[in-house]
Amino acid sequence: QVLLVESGGGLVQAGGSLRLSCAASGRTFSSYAMGWFRQAPGKEREFVATISWSGGSTYYAESVKGRLTITRDNAKNTVYLQMNNLKPEDTAVYYCAATYYSASNDYTLYDYWGQGTQVTVSS
């Protein structure tokens, strides 16, 4: 069992930065690959980034590559999403998720989900 809680969202102007955090409870955090997804109003859930259990492998949606960076600190049971040069189209609720499977962009493979944190980017 893994409980995930996101934080760090907020309102920023275009070009600004935020760092999202996802704190996990449970003693087996390092056994899970982690991912970030987002969902904007009227749109379906969209893959953002994923990271392997060791942190050795990462994968990003093409739309965020070079601007957003996923990292994890297994000692702190936390995964991060550093968001730079934010754009209005980044506005969404951001969710972190954990999967027993390997790092994946397929949301159906994720076993646990956080409650989400709102990111709003104004122009």
mmCIF file with all atom_site columns, C-alpha atoms in Angstrom:
data_model
loop_
_atom_site.group_PDB
_atom_site.id
_atom_site.type_symbol
_atom_site.label_atom_id
_atom_site.label_alt_id
_atom_site.label_comp_id
_atom_site.label_asym_id
_atom_site.label_entity_id
_atom_site.label_seq_id
_atom_site.pdbx_PDB_ins_code
_atom_site.Cartn_x
_atom_site.Cartn_y
_atom_site.Cartn_z
_atom_site.occupancy
_atom_site.B_iso_or_equiv
_atom_site.pdbx_formal_charge
_atom_site.auth_seq_id
_atom_site.auth_comp_id
_atom_site.auth_asym_id
_atom_site.auth_atom_id
_atom_site.pdbx_PDB_model_num
ATOM 1   C CA . GLN A 1 1   ? 0.000   0.000  0.000   1.00 0.00 ? 1   GLN A CA 1
ATOM 2   C CA . VAL A 1 2   ? 1.242   3.462  -0.944  1.00 0.00 ? 2   VAL A CA 1
ATOM 3   C CA . LEU A 1 3   ? -0.368  6.786  -0.026  1.00 0.00 ? 3   LEU A CA 1
ATOM 4   C CA . LEU A 1 4   ? 0.662   9.740  -2.195  1.00 0.00 ? 4   LEU A CA 1
ATOM 5   C CA . VAL A 1 5   ? 0.174   13.432 -1.378  1.00 0.00 ? 5   VAL A CA 1
ATOM 6   C CA . GLU A 1 6   ? 1.079   16.166 -3.859  1.00 0.00 ? 6   GLU A CA 1
ATOM 7   C CA . SER A 1 7   ? 1.992   19.727 -2.938  1.00 0.00 ? 7   SER A CA 1
ATOM 8   C CA . GLY A 1 8   ? 3.621   22.797 -4.432  1.00 0.00 ? 8   GLY A CA 1
ATOM 9   C CA . GLY A 1 9   ? 1.019   23.871 -6.946  1.00 0.00 ? 9   GLY A CA 1
ATOM 10  C CA . GLY A 1 10  ? -0.156  27.433 -7.290  1.00 0.00 ? 10  GLY A CA 1
ATOM 11  C CA . LEU A 1 11  ? -0.636  30.425 -9.556  1.00 0.00 ? 11  LEU A CA 1
ATOM 12  C CA . VAL A 1 12  ? 2.313   31.719 -11.556 1.00 0.00 ? 12  VAL A CA 1
ATOM 13  C CA . GLN A 1 13  ? 2.829   33.963 -14.550 1.00 0.00 ? 13  GLN A CA 1
ATOM 14  C CA . ALA A 1 14  ? 4.016   32.584 -17.862 1.00 0.00 ? 14  ALA A CA 1
ATOM 15  C CA . GLY A 1 15  ? 7.749   32.007 -17.756 1.00 0.00 ? 15  GLY A CA 1
ATOM 16  C CA . GLY A 1 16  ? 7.737   31.315 -14.046 1.00 0.00 ? 16  GLY A CA 1
ATOM 17  C CA . SER A 1 17  ? 8.721   28.198 -12.141 1.00 0.00 ? 17  SER A CA 1
ATOM 18  C CA . LEU A 1 18  ? 7.231   25.805 -9.627  1.00 0.00 ? 18  LEU A CA 1
ATOM 19  C CA . ARG A 1 19  ? 8.444   22.650 -7.955  1.00 0.00 ? 19  ARG A CA 1
ATOM 20  C CA . LEU A 1 20  ? 5.846   20.014 -7.223  1.00 0.00 ? 20  LEU A CA 1
ATOM 21  C CA . SER A 1 21  ? 6.453   17.421 -4.536  1.00 0.00 ? 21  SER A CA 1
ATOM 22  C CA . CYS A 1 22  ? 4.823   14.058 -4.001  1.00 0.00 ? 22  CYS A CA 1
ATOM 23  C CA . ALA A 1 23  ? 5.327   12.546 -0.572  1.00 0.00 ? 23  ALA A CA 1
ATOM 24  C CA . ALA A 1 24  ? 4.757   8.818  -0.245  1.00 0.00 ? 24  ALA A CA 1
ATOM 25  C CA . SER A 1 25  ? 3.946   6.839  2.851   1.00 0.00 ? 25  SER A CA 1
ATOM 26  C CA . GLY A 1 26  ? 5.010   3.241  3.104   1.00 0.00 ? 26  GLY A CA 1
ATOM 27  C CA . ARG A 1 27  ? 8.251   1.391  3.518   1.00 0.00 ? 27  ARG A CA 1
ATOM 28  C CA . THR A 1 28  ? 8.532   0.154  -0.072  1.00 0.00 ? 28  THR A CA 1
ATOM 29  C CA . PHE A 1 29  ? 8.648   3.448  -1.970  1.00 0.00 ? 29  PHE A CA 1
ATOM 30  C CA . SER A 1 30  ? 11.834  2.496  -3.788  1.00 0.00 ? 30  SER A CA 1
ATOM 31  C CA . SER A 1 31  ? 10.125  -0.576 -5.238  1.00 0.00 ? 31  SER A CA 1
ATOM 32  C CA . TYR A 1 32  ? 7.836   1.584  -7.399  1.00 0.00 ? 32  TYR A CA 1
ATOM 33  C CA . ALA A 1 33  ? 8.344   3.462  -10.581 1.00 0.00 ? 33  ALA A CA 1
ATOM 34  C CA . MET A 1 34  ? 6.736   6.910  -10.335 1.00 0.00 ? 34  MET A CA 1
ATOM 35  C CA . GLY A 1 35  ? 4.963   9.150  -12.772 1.00 0.00 ? 35  GLY A CA 1
ATOM 36  C CA . TRP A 1 36  ? 3.380   12.567 -13.126 1.00 0.00 ? 36  TRP A CA 1
ATOM 37  C CA . PHE A 1 37  ? 0.180   13.100 -15.085 1.00 0.00 ? 37  PHE A CA 1
ATOM 38  C CA . ARG A 1 38  ? -1.994  16.152 -15.580 1.00 0.00 ? 38  ARG A CA 1
ATOM 39  C CA . GLN A 1 39  ? -5.568  16.903 -16.511 1.00 0.00 ? 39  GLN A CA 1
ATOM 40  C CA . ALA A 1 40  ? -6.847  20.233 -17.773 1.00 0.00 ? 40  ALA A CA 1
ATOM 41  C CA . PRO A 1 41  ? -10.530 21.243 -17.786 1.00 0.00 ? 41  PRO A CA 1
ATOM 42  C CA . GLY A 1 42  ? -12.384 19.516 -20.596 1.00 0.00 ? 42  GLY A CA 1
ATOM 43  C CA . LYS A 1 43  ? -9.392  17.357 -21.513 1.00 0.00 ? 43  LYS A CA 1
ATOM 44  C CA . GLU A 1 44  ? -8.336  13.799 -20.803 1.00 0.00 ? 44  GLU A CA 1
ATOM 45  C CA . ARG A 1 45  ? -5.536  12.830 -18.474 1.00 0.00 ? 45  ARG A CA 1
ATOM 46  C CA . GLU A 1 46  ? -2.144  13.429 -20.069 1.00 0.00 ? 46  GLU A CA 1
ATOM 47  C CA . PHE A 1 47  ? 1.209   11.836 -19.365 1.00 0.00 ? 47  PHE A CA 1
ATOM 48  C CA . VAL A 1 48  ? 3.922   14.238 -18.205 1.00 0.00 ? 48  VAL A CA 1
ATOM 49  C CA . ALA A 1 49  ? 6.959   12.318 -16.935 1.00 0.00 ? 49  ALA A CA 1
ATOM 50  C CA . THR A 1 50  ? 8.023   9.049  -15.356 1.00 0.00 ? 50  THR A CA 1
ATOM 51  C CA . ILE A 1 51  ? 11.057  7.768  -13.474 1.00 0.00 ? 51  ILE A CA 1
ATOM 52  C CA . SER A 1 52  ? 12.291  4.263  -12.725 1.00 0.00 ? 52  SER A CA 1
ATOM 53  C CA . TRP A 1 53  ? 12.582  2.847  -9.214  1.00 0.00 ? 53  TRP A CA 1
ATOM 54  C CA . SER A 1 54  ? 16.288  3.641  -9.103  1.00 0.00 ? 54  SER A CA 1
ATOM 55  C CA . GLY A 1 55  ? 16.004  7.026  -10.764 1.00 0.00 ? 55  GLY A CA 1
ATOM 56  C CA . GLY A 1 56  ? 18.285  5.813  -13.519 1.00 0.00 ? 56  GLY A CA 1
ATOM 57  C CA . SER A 1 57  ? 15.740  6.119  -16.311 1.00 0.00 ? 57  SER A CA 1
ATOM 58  C CA . THR A 1 58  ? 13.356  8.965  -17.111 1.00 0.00 ? 58  THR A CA 1
ATOM 59  C CA . TYR A 1 59  ? 10.912  9.675  -19.892 1.00 0.00 ? 59  TYR A CA 1
ATOM 60  C CA . TYR A 1 60  ? 9.033   12.876 -20.732 1.00 0.00 ? 60  TYR A CA 1
ATOM 61  C CA . ALA A 1 61  ? 6.150   13.929 -22.870 1.00 0.00 ? 61  ALA A CA 1
ATOM 62  C CA . GLU A 1 62  ? 7.487   15.783 -25.872 1.00 0.00 ? 62  GLU A CA 1
ATOM 63  C CA . SER A 1 63  ? 5.524   18.884 -24.930 1.00 0.00 ? 63  SER A CA 1
ATOM 64  C CA . VAL A 1 64  ? 7.387   19.315 -21.626 1.00 0.00 ? 64  VAL A CA 1
ATOM 65  C CA . LYS A 1 65  ? 10.849  18.023 -22.465 1.00 0.00 ? 65  LYS A CA 1
ATOM 66  C CA . GLY A 1 66  ? 13.504  20.559 -21.582 1.00 0.00 ? 66  GLY A CA 1
ATOM 67  C CA . ARG A 1 67  ? 11.181  22.519 -19.281 1.00 0.00 ? 67  ARG A CA 1
ATOM 68  C CA . LEU A 1 68  ? 10.064  19.962 -16.698 1.00 0.00 ? 68  LEU A CA 1
ATOM 69  C CA . THR A 1 69  ? 12.337  17.573 -14.812 1.00 0.00 ? 69  THR A CA 1
ATOM 70  C CA . ILE A 1 70  ? 11.338  14.586 -12.695 1.00 0.00 ? 70  ILE A CA 1
ATOM 71  C CA . THR A 1 71  ? 13.571  13.420 -9.848  1.00 0.00 ? 71  THR A CA 1
ATOM 72  C CA . ARG A 1 72  ? 13.176  11.206 -6.817  1.00 0.00 ? 72  ARG A CA 1
ATOM 73  C CA . ASP A 1 73  ? 14.751  10.934 -3.405  1.00 0.00 ? 73  ASP A CA 1
ATOM 74  C CA . ASN A 1 74  ? 14.074  7.481  -2.059  1.00 0.00 ? 74  ASN A CA 1
ATOM 75  C CA . ALA A 1 75  ? 15.578  8.353  1.315   1.00 0.00 ? 75  ALA A CA 1
ATOM 76  C CA . LYS A 1 76  ? 12.859  11.001 1.696   1.00 0.00 ? 76  LYS A CA 1
ATOM 77  C CA . ASN A 1 77  ? 10.114  8.946  0.021   1.00 0.00 ? 77  ASN A CA 1
ATOM 78  C CA . THR A 1 78  ? 9.510   11.853 -2.328  1.00 0.00 ? 78  THR A CA 1
ATOM 79  C CA . VAL A 1 79  ? 9.309   12.454 -6.057  1.00 0.00 ? 79  VAL A CA 1
ATOM 80  C CA . TYR A 1 80  ? 9.589   15.950 -7.526  1.00 0.00 ? 80  TYR A CA 1
ATOM 81  C CA . LEU A 1 81  ? 8.605   17.734 -10.689 1.00 0.00 ? 81  LEU A CA 1
ATOM 82  C CA . GLN A 1 82  ? 10.648  20.862 -11.330 1.00 0.00 ? 82  GLN A CA 1
ATOM 83  C CA . MET A 1 83  ? 8.680   23.069 -13.712 1.00 0.00 ? 83  MET A CA 1
ATOM 84  C CA . ASN A 1 84  ? 10.495  25.896 -15.494 1.00 0.00 ? 84  ASN A CA 1
ATOM 85  C CA . ASN A 1 85  ? 9.439   28.333 -18.205 1.00 0.00 ? 85  ASN A CA 1
ATOM 86  C CA . LEU A 1 86  ? 5.808   27.535 -17.569 1.00 0.00 ? 86  LEU A CA 1
ATOM 87  C CA . LYS A 1 87  ? 3.253   28.196 -20.270 1.00 0.00 ? 87  LYS A CA 1
ATOM 88  C CA . PRO A 1 88  ? -0.510  28.781 -20.033 1.00 0.00 ? 88  PRO A CA 1
ATOM 89  C CA . GLU A 1 89  ? -1.062  25.392 -21.662 1.00 0.00 ? 89  GLU A CA 1
ATOM 90  C CA . ASP A 1 90  ? 0.591   23.801 -18.617 1.00 0.00 ? 90  ASP A CA 1
ATOM 91  C CA . THR A 1 91  ? -2.438  24.784 -16.546 1.00 0.00 ? 91  THR A CA 1
ATOM 92  C CA . ALA A 1 92  ? -3.926  21.603 -15.104 1.00 0.00 ? 92  ALA A CA 1
ATOM 93  C CA . VAL A 1 93  ? -4.344  19.493 -12.023 1.00 0.00 ? 93  VAL A CA 1
ATOM 94  C CA . TYR A 1 94  ? -1.133  17.508 -11.604 1.00 0.00 ? 94  TYR A CA 1
ATOM 95  C CA . TYR A 1 95  ? -1.214  13.999 -10.171 1.00 0.00 ? 95  TYR A CA 1
ATOM 96  C CA . CYS A 1 96  ? 1.613   11.763 -9.066  1.00 0.00 ? 96  CYS A CA 1
ATOM 97  C CA . ALA A 1 97  ? 1.245   8.013  -9.317  1.00 0.00 ? 97  ALA A CA 1
ATOM 98  C CA . ALA A 1 98  ? 3.096   4.828  -8.418  1.00 0.00 ? 98  ALA A CA 1
ATOM 99  C CA . THR A 1 99  ? 3.285   1.562  -10.322 1.00 0.00 ? 99  THR A CA 1
ATOM 100 C CA . TYR A 1 100 ? 4.660   -1.887 -9.648  1.00 0.00 ? 100 TYR A CA 1
ATOM 101 C CA . TYR A 1 101 ? 5.340   -1.974 -13.375 1.00 0.00 ? 101 TYR A CA 1
ATOM 102 C CA . SER A 1 102 ? 8.364   -0.327 -14.919 1.00 0.00 ? 102 SER A CA 1
ATOM 103 C CA . ALA A 1 103 ? 8.339   3.362  -15.804 1.00 0.00 ? 103 ALA A CA 1
ATOM 104 C CA . SER A 1 104 ? 5.496   3.911  -18.247 1.00 0.00 ? 104 SER A CA 1
ATOM 105 C CA . ASN A 1 105 ? 3.389   6.585  -19.914 1.00 0.00 ? 105 ASN A CA 1
ATOM 106 C CA . ASP A 1 106 ? 0.287   4.372  -19.682 1.00 0.00 ? 106 ASP A CA 1
ATOM 107 C CA . TYR A 1 107 ? -1.908  5.594  -16.839 1.00 0.00 ? 107 TYR A CA 1
ATOM 108 C CA . THR A 1 108 ? -3.738  2.249  -16.656 1.00 0.00 ? 108 THR A CA 1
ATOM 109 C CA . LEU A 1 109 ? -0.556  0.609  -15.349 1.00 0.00 ? 109 LEU A CA 1
ATOM 110 C CA . TYR A 1 110 ? -0.344  2.807  -12.250 1.00 0.00 ? 110 TYR A CA 1
ATOM 111 C CA . ASP A 1 111 ? -1.612  1.346  -8.988  1.00 0.00 ? 111 ASP A CA 1
ATOM 112 C CA . TYR A 1 112 ? -1.723  4.349  -6.651  1.00 0.00 ? 112 TYR A CA 1
ATOM 113 C CA . TRP A 1 113 ? -2.634  7.987  -7.205  1.00 0.00 ? 113 TRP A CA 1
ATOM 114 C CA . GLY A 1 114 ? -2.400  11.196 -5.244  1.00 0.00 ? 114 GLY A CA 1
ATOM 115 C CA . GLN A 1 115 ? -5.224  13.702 -4.834  1.00 0.00 ? 115 GLN A CA 1
ATOM 116 C CA . GLY A 1 116 ? -3.744  16.204 -7.261  1.00 0.00 ? 116 GLY A CA 1
ATOM 117 C CA . THR A 1 117 ? -2.426  19.749 -6.987  1.00 0.00 ? 117 THR A CA 1
ATOM 118 C CA . GLN A 1 118 ? -3.587  22.677 -9.114  1.00 0.00 ? 118 GLN A CA 1
ATOM 119 C CA . VAL A 1 119 ? -1.124  24.521 -11.331 1.00 0.00 ? 119 VAL A CA 1
ATOM 120 C CA . THR A 1 120 ? -2.392  27.680 -13.004 1.00 0.00 ? 120 THR A CA 1
ATOM 121 C CA . VAL A 1 121 ? -0.228  29.672 -15.404 1.00 0.00 ? 121 VAL A CA 1
ATOM 122 C CA . SER A 1 122 ? -1.467  33.122 -16.377 1.00 0.00 ? 122 SER A CA 1
ATOM 123 C CA . SER A 1 123 ? -0.471  34.926 -19.553 1.00 0.00 ? 123 SER A CA 1
#
